[in-house]
XYZ file of C-alpha atoms in Angstrom:
563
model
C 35.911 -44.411 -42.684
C 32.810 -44.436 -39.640
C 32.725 -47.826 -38.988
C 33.471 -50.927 -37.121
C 35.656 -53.059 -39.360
C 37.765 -51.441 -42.003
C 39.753 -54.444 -43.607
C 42.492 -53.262 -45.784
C 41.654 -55.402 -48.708
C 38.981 -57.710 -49.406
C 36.487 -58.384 -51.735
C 33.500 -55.585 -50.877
C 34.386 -52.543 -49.633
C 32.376 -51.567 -46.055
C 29.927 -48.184 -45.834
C 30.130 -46.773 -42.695
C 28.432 -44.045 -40.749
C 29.388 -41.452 -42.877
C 27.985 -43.250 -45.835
C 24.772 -44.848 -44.928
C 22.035 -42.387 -42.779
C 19.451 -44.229 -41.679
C 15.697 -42.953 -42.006
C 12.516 -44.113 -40.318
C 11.873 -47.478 -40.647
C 12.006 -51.072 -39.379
C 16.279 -50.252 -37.678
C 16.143 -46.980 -38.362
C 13.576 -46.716 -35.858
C 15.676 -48.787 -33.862
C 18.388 -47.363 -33.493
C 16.498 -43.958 -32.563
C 15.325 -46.265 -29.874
C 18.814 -47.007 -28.757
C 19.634 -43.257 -28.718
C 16.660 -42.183 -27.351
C 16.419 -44.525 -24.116
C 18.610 -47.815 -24.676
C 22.028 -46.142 -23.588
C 20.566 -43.540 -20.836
C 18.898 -46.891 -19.244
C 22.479 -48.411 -19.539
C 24.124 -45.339 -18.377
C 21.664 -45.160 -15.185
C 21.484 -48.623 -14.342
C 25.607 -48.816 -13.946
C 26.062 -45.257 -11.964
C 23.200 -46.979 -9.939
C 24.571 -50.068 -9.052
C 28.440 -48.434 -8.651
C 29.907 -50.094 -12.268
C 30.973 -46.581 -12.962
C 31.801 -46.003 -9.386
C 34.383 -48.298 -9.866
C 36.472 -46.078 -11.720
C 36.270 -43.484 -9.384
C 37.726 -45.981 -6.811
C 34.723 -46.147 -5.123
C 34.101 -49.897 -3.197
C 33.941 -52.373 -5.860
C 30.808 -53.414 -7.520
C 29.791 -55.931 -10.080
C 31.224 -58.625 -11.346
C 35.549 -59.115 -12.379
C 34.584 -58.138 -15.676
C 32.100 -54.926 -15.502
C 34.606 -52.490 -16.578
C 34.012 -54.107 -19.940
C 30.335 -52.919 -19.920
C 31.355 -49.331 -19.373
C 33.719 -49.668 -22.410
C 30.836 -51.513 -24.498
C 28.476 -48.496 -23.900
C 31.658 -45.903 -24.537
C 31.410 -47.546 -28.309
C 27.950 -47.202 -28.346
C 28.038 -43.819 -27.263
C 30.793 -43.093 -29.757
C 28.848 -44.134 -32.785
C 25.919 -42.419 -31.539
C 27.760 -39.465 -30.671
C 26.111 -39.157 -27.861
C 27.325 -36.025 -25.832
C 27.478 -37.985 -22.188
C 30.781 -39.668 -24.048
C 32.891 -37.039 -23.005
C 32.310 -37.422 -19.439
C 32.188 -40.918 -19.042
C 35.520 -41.067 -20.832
C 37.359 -38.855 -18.593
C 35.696 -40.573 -15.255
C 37.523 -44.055 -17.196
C 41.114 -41.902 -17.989
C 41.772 -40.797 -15.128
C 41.675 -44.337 -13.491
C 44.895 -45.426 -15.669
C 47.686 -46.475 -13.937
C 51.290 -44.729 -14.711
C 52.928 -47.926 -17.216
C 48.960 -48.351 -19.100
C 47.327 -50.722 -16.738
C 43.765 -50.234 -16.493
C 41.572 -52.348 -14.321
C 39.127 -51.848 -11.706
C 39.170 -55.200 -10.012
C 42.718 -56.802 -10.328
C 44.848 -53.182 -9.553
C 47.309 -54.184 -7.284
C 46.916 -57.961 -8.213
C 47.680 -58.404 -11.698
C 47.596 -61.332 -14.384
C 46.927 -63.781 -11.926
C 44.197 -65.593 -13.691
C 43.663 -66.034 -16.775
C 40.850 -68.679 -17.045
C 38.121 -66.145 -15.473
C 39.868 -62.561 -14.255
C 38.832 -61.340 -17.859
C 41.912 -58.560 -18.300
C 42.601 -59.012 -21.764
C 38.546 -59.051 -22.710
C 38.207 -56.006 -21.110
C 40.848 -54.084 -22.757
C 39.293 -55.214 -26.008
C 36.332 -53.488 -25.185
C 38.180 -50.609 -24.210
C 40.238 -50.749 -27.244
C 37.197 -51.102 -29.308
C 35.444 -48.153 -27.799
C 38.738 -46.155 -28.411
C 38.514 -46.978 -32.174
C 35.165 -45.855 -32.323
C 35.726 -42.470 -30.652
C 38.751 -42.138 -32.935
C 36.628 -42.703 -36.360
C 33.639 -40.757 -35.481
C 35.263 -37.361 -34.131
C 39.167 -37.890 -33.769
C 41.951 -38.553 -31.587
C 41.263 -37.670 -27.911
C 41.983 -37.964 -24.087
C 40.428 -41.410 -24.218
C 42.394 -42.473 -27.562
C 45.627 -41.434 -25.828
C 44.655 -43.873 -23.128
C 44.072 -47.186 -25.397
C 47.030 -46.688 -26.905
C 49.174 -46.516 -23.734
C 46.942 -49.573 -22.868
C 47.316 -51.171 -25.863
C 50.854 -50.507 -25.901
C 51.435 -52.215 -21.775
C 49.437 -55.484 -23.398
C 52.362 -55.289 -25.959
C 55.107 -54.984 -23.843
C 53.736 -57.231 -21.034
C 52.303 -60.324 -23.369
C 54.831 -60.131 -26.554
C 56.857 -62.703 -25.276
C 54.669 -64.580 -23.056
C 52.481 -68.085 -24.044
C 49.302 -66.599 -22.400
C 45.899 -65.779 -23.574
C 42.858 -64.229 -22.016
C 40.013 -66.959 -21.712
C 37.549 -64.432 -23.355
C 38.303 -63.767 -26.195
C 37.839 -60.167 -27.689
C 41.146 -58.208 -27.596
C 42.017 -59.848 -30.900
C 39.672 -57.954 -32.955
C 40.254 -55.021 -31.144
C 43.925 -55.140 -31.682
C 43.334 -56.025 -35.545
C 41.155 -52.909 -35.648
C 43.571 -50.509 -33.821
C 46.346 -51.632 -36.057
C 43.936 -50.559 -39.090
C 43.491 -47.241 -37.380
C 47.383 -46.303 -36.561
C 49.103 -48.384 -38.938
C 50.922 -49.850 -35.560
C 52.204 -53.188 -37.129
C 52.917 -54.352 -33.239
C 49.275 -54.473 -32.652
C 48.510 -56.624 -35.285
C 51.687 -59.512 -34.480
C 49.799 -59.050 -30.604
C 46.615 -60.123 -31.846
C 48.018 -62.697 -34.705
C 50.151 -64.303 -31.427
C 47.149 -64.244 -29.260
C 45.066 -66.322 -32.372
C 47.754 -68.944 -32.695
C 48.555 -69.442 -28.925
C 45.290 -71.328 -28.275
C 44.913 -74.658 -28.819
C 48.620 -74.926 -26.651
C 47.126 -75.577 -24.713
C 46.838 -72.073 -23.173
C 44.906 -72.372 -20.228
C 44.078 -74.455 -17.455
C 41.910 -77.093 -17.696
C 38.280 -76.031 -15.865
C 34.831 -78.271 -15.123
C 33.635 -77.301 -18.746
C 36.512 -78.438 -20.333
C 39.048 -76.693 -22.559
C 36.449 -76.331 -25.516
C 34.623 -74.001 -23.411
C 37.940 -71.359 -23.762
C 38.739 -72.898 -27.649
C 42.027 -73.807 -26.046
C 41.326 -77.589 -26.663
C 42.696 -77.397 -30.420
C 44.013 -74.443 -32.792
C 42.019 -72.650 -35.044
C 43.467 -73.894 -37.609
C 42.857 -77.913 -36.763
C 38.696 -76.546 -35.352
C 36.155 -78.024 -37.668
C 33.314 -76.750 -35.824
C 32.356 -73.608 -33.298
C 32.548 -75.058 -29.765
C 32.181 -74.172 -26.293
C 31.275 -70.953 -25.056
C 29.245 -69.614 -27.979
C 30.273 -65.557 -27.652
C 33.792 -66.307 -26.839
C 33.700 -68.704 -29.965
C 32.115 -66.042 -31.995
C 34.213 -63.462 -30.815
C 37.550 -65.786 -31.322
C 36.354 -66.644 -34.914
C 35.634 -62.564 -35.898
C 39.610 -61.995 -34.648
C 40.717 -64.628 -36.274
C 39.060 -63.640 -40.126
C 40.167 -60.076 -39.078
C 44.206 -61.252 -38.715
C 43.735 -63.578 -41.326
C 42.843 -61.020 -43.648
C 45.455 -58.673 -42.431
C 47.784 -60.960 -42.912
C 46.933 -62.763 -46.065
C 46.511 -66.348 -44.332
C 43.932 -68.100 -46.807
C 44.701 -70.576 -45.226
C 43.039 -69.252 -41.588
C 40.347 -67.625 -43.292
C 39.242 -71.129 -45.189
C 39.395 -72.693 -41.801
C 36.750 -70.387 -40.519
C 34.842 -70.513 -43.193
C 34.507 -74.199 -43.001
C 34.173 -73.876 -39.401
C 30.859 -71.274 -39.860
C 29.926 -73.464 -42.537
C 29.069 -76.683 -40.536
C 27.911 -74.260 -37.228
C 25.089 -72.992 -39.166
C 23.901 -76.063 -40.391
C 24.265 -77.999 -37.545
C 24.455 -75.968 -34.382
C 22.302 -72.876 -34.822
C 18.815 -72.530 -34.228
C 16.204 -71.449 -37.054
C 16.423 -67.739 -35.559
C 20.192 -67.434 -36.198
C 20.636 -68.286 -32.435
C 23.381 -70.152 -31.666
C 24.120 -71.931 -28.168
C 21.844 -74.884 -27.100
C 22.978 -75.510 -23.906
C 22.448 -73.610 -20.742
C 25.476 -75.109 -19.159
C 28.783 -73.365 -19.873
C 26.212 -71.286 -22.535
C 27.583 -73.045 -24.998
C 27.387 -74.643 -28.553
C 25.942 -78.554 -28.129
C 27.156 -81.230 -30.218
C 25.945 -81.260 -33.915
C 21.430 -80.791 -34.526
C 21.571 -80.742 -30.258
C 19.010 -78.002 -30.880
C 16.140 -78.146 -28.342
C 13.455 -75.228 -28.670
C 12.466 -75.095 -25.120
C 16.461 -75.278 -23.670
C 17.843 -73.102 -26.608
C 20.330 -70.900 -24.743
C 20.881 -68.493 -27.415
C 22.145 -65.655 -25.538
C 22.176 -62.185 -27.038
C 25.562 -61.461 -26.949
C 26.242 -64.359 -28.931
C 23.341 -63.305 -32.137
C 26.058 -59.978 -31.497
C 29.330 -61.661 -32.265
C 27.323 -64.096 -35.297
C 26.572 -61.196 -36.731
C 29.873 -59.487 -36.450
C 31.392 -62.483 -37.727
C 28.780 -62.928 -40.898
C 29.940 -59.584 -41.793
C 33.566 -59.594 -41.796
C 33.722 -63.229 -43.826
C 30.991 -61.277 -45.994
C 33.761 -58.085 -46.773
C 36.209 -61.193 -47.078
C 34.662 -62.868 -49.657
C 31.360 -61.492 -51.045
C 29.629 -64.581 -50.375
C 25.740 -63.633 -50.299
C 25.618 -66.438 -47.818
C 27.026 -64.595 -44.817
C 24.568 -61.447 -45.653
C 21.888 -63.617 -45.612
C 22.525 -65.543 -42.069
C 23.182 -61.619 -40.802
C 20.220 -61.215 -41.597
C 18.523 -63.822 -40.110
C 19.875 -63.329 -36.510
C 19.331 -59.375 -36.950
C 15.567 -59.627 -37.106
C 15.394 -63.111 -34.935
C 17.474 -61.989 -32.240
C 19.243 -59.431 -31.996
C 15.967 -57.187 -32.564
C 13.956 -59.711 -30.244
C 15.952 -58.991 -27.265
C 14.720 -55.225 -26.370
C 11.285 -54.296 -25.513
C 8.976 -52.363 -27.740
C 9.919 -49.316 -24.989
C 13.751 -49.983 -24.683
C 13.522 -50.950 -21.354
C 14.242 -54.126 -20.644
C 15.732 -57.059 -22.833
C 16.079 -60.540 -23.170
C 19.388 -62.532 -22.050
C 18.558 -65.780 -23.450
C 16.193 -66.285 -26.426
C 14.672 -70.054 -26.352
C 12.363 -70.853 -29.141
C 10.235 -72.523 -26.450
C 9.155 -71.020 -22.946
C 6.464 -73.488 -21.472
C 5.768 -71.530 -18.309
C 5.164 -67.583 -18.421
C 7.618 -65.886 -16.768
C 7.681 -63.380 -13.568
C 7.671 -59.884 -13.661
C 11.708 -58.426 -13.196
C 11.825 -54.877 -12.079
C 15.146 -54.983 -10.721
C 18.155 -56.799 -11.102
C 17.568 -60.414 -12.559
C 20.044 -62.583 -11.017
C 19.670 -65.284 -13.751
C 20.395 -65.101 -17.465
C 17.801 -67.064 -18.553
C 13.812 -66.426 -18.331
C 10.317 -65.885 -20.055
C 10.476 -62.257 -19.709
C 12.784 -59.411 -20.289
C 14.147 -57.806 -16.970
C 15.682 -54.135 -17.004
C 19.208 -55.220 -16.056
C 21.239 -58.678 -14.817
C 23.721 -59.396 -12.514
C 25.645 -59.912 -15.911
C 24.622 -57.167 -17.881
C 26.498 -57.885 -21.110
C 23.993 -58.063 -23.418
C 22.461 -54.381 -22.970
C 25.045 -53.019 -23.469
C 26.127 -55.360 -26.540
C 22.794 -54.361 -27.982
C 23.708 -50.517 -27.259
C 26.810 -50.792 -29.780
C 25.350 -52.684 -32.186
C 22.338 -50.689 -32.476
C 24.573 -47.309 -32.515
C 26.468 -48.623 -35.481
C 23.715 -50.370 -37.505
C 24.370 -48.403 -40.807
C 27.865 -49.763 -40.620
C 26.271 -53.351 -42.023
C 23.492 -52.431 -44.609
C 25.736 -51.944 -47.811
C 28.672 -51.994 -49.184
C 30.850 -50.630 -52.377
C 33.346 -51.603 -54.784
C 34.469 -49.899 -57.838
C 31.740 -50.935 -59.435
C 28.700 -49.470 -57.529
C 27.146 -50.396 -54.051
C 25.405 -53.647 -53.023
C 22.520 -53.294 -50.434
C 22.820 -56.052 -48.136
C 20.202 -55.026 -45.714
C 17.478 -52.865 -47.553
C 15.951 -50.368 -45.011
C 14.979 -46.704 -45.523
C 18.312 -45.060 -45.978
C 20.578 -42.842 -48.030
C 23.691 -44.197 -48.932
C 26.617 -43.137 -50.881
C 29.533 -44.178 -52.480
C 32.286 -42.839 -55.310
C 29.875 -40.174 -56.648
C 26.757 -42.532 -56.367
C 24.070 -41.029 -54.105
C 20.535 -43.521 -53.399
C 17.576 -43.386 -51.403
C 16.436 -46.292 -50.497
C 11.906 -46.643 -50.017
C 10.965 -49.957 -48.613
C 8.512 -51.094 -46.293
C 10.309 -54.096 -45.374
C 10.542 -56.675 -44.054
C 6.789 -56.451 -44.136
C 6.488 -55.963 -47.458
C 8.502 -56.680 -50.398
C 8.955 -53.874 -52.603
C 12.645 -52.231 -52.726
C 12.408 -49.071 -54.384
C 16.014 -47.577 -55.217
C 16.240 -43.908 -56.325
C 19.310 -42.490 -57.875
C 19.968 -39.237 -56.651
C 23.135 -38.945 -58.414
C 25.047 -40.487 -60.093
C 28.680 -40.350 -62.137
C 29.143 -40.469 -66.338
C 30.235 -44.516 -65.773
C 28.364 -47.688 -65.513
C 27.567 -48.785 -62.110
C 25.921 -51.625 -60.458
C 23.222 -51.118 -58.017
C 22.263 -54.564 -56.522
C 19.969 -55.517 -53.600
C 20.349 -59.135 -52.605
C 20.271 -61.696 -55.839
C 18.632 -58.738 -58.014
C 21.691 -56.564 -60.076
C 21.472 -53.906 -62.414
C 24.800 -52.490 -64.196
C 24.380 -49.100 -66.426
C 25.004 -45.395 -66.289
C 22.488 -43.998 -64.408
C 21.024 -40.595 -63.925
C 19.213 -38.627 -61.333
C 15.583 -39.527 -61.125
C 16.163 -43.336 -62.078
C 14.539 -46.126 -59.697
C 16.052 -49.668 -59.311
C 13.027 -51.506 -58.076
C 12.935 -55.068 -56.912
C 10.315 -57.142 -55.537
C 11.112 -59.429 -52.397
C 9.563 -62.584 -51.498
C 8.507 -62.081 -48.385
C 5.073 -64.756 -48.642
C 4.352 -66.923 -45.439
C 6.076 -70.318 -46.018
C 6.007 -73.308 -43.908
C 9.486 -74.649 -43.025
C 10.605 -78.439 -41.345
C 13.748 -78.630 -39.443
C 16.537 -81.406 -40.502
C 15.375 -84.716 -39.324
C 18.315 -85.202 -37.647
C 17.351 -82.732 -35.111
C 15.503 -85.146 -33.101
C 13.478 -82.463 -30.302
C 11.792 -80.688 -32.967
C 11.128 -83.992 -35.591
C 7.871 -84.070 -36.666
C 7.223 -80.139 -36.297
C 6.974 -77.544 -38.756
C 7.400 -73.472 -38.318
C 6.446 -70.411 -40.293
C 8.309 -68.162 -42.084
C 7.726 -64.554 -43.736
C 10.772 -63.045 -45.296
C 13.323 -62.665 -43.012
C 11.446 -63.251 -39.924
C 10.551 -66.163 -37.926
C 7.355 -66.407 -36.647
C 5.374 -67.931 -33.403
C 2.750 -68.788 -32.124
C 2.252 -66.737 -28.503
C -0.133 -67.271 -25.266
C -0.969 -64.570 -22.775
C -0.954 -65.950 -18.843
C -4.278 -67.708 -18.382
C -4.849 -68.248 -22.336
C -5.092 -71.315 -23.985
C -2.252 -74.188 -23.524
C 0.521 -74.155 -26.520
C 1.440 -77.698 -25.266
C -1.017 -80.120 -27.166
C -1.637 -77.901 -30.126
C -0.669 -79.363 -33.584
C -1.117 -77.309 -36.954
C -1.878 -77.972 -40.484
C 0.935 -77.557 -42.545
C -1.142 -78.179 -46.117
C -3.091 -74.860 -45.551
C -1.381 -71.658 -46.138
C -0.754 -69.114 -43.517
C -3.446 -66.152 -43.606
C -1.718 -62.790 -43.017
C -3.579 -59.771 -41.212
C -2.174 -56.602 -40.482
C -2.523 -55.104 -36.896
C -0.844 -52.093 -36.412
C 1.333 -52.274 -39.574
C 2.790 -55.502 -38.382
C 2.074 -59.150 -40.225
C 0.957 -61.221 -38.008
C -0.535 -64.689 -39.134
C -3.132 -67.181 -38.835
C -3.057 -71.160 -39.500
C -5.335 -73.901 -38.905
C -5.051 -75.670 -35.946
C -6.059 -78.039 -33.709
C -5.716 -79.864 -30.168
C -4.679 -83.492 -29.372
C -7.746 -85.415 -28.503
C -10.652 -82.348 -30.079
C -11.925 -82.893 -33.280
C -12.888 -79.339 -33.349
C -10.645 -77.212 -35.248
C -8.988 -73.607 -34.528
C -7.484 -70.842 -35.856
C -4.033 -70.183 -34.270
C -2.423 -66.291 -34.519
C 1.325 -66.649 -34.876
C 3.469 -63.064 -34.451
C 6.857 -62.285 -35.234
C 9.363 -63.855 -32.816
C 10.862 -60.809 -32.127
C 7.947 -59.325 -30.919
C 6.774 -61.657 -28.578
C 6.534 -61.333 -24.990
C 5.535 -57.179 -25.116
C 2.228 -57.963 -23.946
C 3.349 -59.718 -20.335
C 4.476 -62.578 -19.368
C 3.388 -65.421 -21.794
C 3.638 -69.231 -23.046
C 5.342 -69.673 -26.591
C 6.899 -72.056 -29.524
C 8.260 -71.324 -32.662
C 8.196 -75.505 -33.312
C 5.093 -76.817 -33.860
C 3.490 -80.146 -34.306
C 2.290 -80.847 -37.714
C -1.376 -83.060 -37.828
């Protein structure tokens, strides 16, 4: 099976690659994007700056963990099938070491820290890349090499008490084990899971919770700390859980997402509200205008939404996928694929400066073409590649749509094509290309249909996707008082170009409904408005979050006072 996660049992059945094709539309012309320009601007920007160089034992360059954005693109260029693979691979090969070791920075000075050196996380990358190249066109120099790599983190961490303070290798052990059947893989990443919490690690300025080393996953309530390594500790976790058959591990995660999303993540599906340590804040600590909410973590929510969603079924998880798809994974990349957004506040009071280089700082007002950390490019790069991977899923019964885009998808002799303008319009149209003597259940979202059904048939569902005014919890005391807009799946703002009017004393009115107007075959939005001290009212254009900031540097706020 083409895709990412491949559980061995669960409750829905994943559709990979070879199972869903995209077609134009809202991702499918996103992920042409990412093939098209998003990983050759990746590609170019780390020969440029020596990343790649690296493995050629050129001077080093970039930060201890950059190898890991080589592997991340690897994956991306995997799913894509992107021809440059093979030659980026082999540069990466022939830099192993004789017993497996593979690192650019620490060769020579192994294992010697564990807090920030980032070994582990990088071979999880690496590993994850491997499994990619393995589903989409078979085993392979670069296969041969994560498994001898895979294999040394065996033999060298079996026995040991240690973790990696990133997490990641977990789910890329879990996932190797699914591909080979190699039960040792899967005991290495279950050991790794129930290590932290020892603790593992030292204790650093942001405190254990920052590593989720300050209590075990099982004993965790709540996401804390670090938000991606959180995310990315939680998506291992469900993965050996499920390999396993811990119910137990899995419930605690699900509890643990449970009070996370409706405490600690922002109305975009962003999660991290505090620039220091980018991490989770304590419960409705959810300022607009400091919202961290970096990219890679929308990444590793929605890897996580979708593995507790094969796990279970649960609509739920589909549904908060969702969310941070169109909210922020999709608002980090230009219209052009070009540049990208780190950090995605929901508030940016000051338009930002022009980046044509290398940003040194994560956060800003305006997408730069590459960081100092780069992670989130190339995050977006392997998401992107393997998008059909998360719009539907099968089970015996017939396939459930998740994520309805223009596609063709297939499963146990039932073909569709999928017609839909959405998420700017409503209408699902399903038609059955073919389709077996049996019953079978065609659902998209809430909306079901179970019968036999024959070529020529259309399933075809209406979806709300009418303007709606939303308030945030009360307890979230920086945006009390404020309302936001809402259309379908997407989140909505209100945007001003540099030397337009001030966002900072405008409040709305939250009893008239929204006016839509299509520019461009986008929705954008009008409401009636106002500002403090002028009895004269105005009409104020809100756009969708995700597309703001393509027209230069800008003010913006998703939160906005109500009269």
């Amino acid at each position: 099976m083409v895709n990412p996660v491949v559980p061995s049992n669960g409750v829905l059945t994943p559709l990979g690659l070879d199972a869903v094709r995209l077609s134009p539309g809202f991702w499918g012309d996103l992920r042409e994007l990412n093939q098209e320009v998003i990983i050759g601007h990746c590609l170019d920007w780390m020969e440029k700056l020596g990343w790649i160089g690296n493995f050629r034992g050129e001077p080093a360059r970039g930060r201890e963990f950059a190898d890991s954005e080589v592997y991340k693109l690897l994956e991306g260029m995997a799913w894509a099938r992107d021809p440059r693979f093979d030659e980026l691979a082999e540069t990466v090969v022939a830099a192993q070491e004789p017993d497996g070791y593979l690192n650019t920075r620490w060769s020579g000075d192994r294992y010697r820290d564990f807090e920030w050196g980032h070994e582990l996380y990088c071979y999880g990358h690496m590993i994850q890349a491997g499994v990619a190249r393995w589903r989409t066109s078979g085993e392979h120099a670069f296969t041969d090499t994560v498994r001898r790599v895979a294999d040394h983190v065996c033999q060298r961490f079996m026995d040991s008490a240690e973790v990696c303070g990133h997490p990641e290798i977990e789910m890329a052990l879990v996932e190797l084990y699914r591909v080979t059947g190699a039960e040792r893989y899967l005991e290495m990443a279950r050991r790794f899971v129930e290590r932290r919490g020892g603790p593992a690690l030292a204790e650093v300025e942001f405190g254990r919770a920052y590593f989720q080393d300050d209590m075990s996953v099982r004993e965790a309530e709540v996401f804390r700390g670090h938000a991606v390594r959180a995310m990315y500790l939680a998506c291992g976790t469900v993965d050996v859980a499920v390999e396993t058959g811990d119910t137990e591990l899995l419930a605690a995660v699900e509890a643990q997402w449970e009070r996370t999303i409706a405490r600690r993540t922002h109305l975009t599906g962003g999660m991290g509200s505090r620039h220091s340590g980018e991490s989770f804040g304590d419960d409705f600590e959810l300022p607009p205008d400091r919202a961290y909410s970096e990219t890679c973590a929308a990444v590793g929510s929605v890897m996580l939404s979708h593995r507790l969603l094969l796990a279970t079924g649960r609509r739920r998880y589909a549904e908060q996928a969702e969310r941070t798809l169109y909210n922020v994974v999709a608002a980090s990349p230009a219209s052009d694929g070009r540049s990208f957004f780190y950090t995605n506040p929901l508030q940016v009071r000051v338009p930002g400066q022009a980046a044509e280089g290398v940003n040194p700082r994560a956060e800003g007002a305006l997408r730069a073409p590459w960081f100092a950390v780069s992670c989130c490019p190339n995050n977006l790069a392997r998401t992107f590649a393997s998008l059909p991977a998360y719009v539907a899923t099968g089970t015996s019964e017939g396939i459930q749509i998740h994520h309805p885009t223009p596609s063709e998808i297939s499963h146990d002799g039932l073909e569709l094509r999928v017609e839909t303008g959405y998420p700017w319009e409503g209408g699902v149209a399903v038609h059955v290309v073919s389709a077996p003597a049996e019953p079978r259940r065609i659902s998209v979202g809430e909306h079901a249909d179970l019968r036999v059904w024959a070529p020529g048939d259309v399933f075809a569902v209406d979806l709300d996707v009418r303007p709606r005014w939303v308030r945030p919890d009360p307890r979230v005391d920086a945006v009390r008082g404020c309302v936001a807009v809402e259309r379908g799946p997407l989140v909505y703002c209100a945007e001003s170009p540099e030397g337009g009017p001030s966002l900072e004393l405008v409040h709305v009115d939250a009893e008239v409904p929204p006016q839509e107007d299509v520019v461009d075959g986008v929705v954008e939005l009008d409401v009636q408005a106002a500002t403090l001290g002028e009895a004269e009212e105005l009409t104020l254009r809100l756009v969708p979050y995700h597309r703001w900031g393509n027209r230069g540097p800008a003010t913006m706020r998703v939160w906005m006072p109500g009269m």
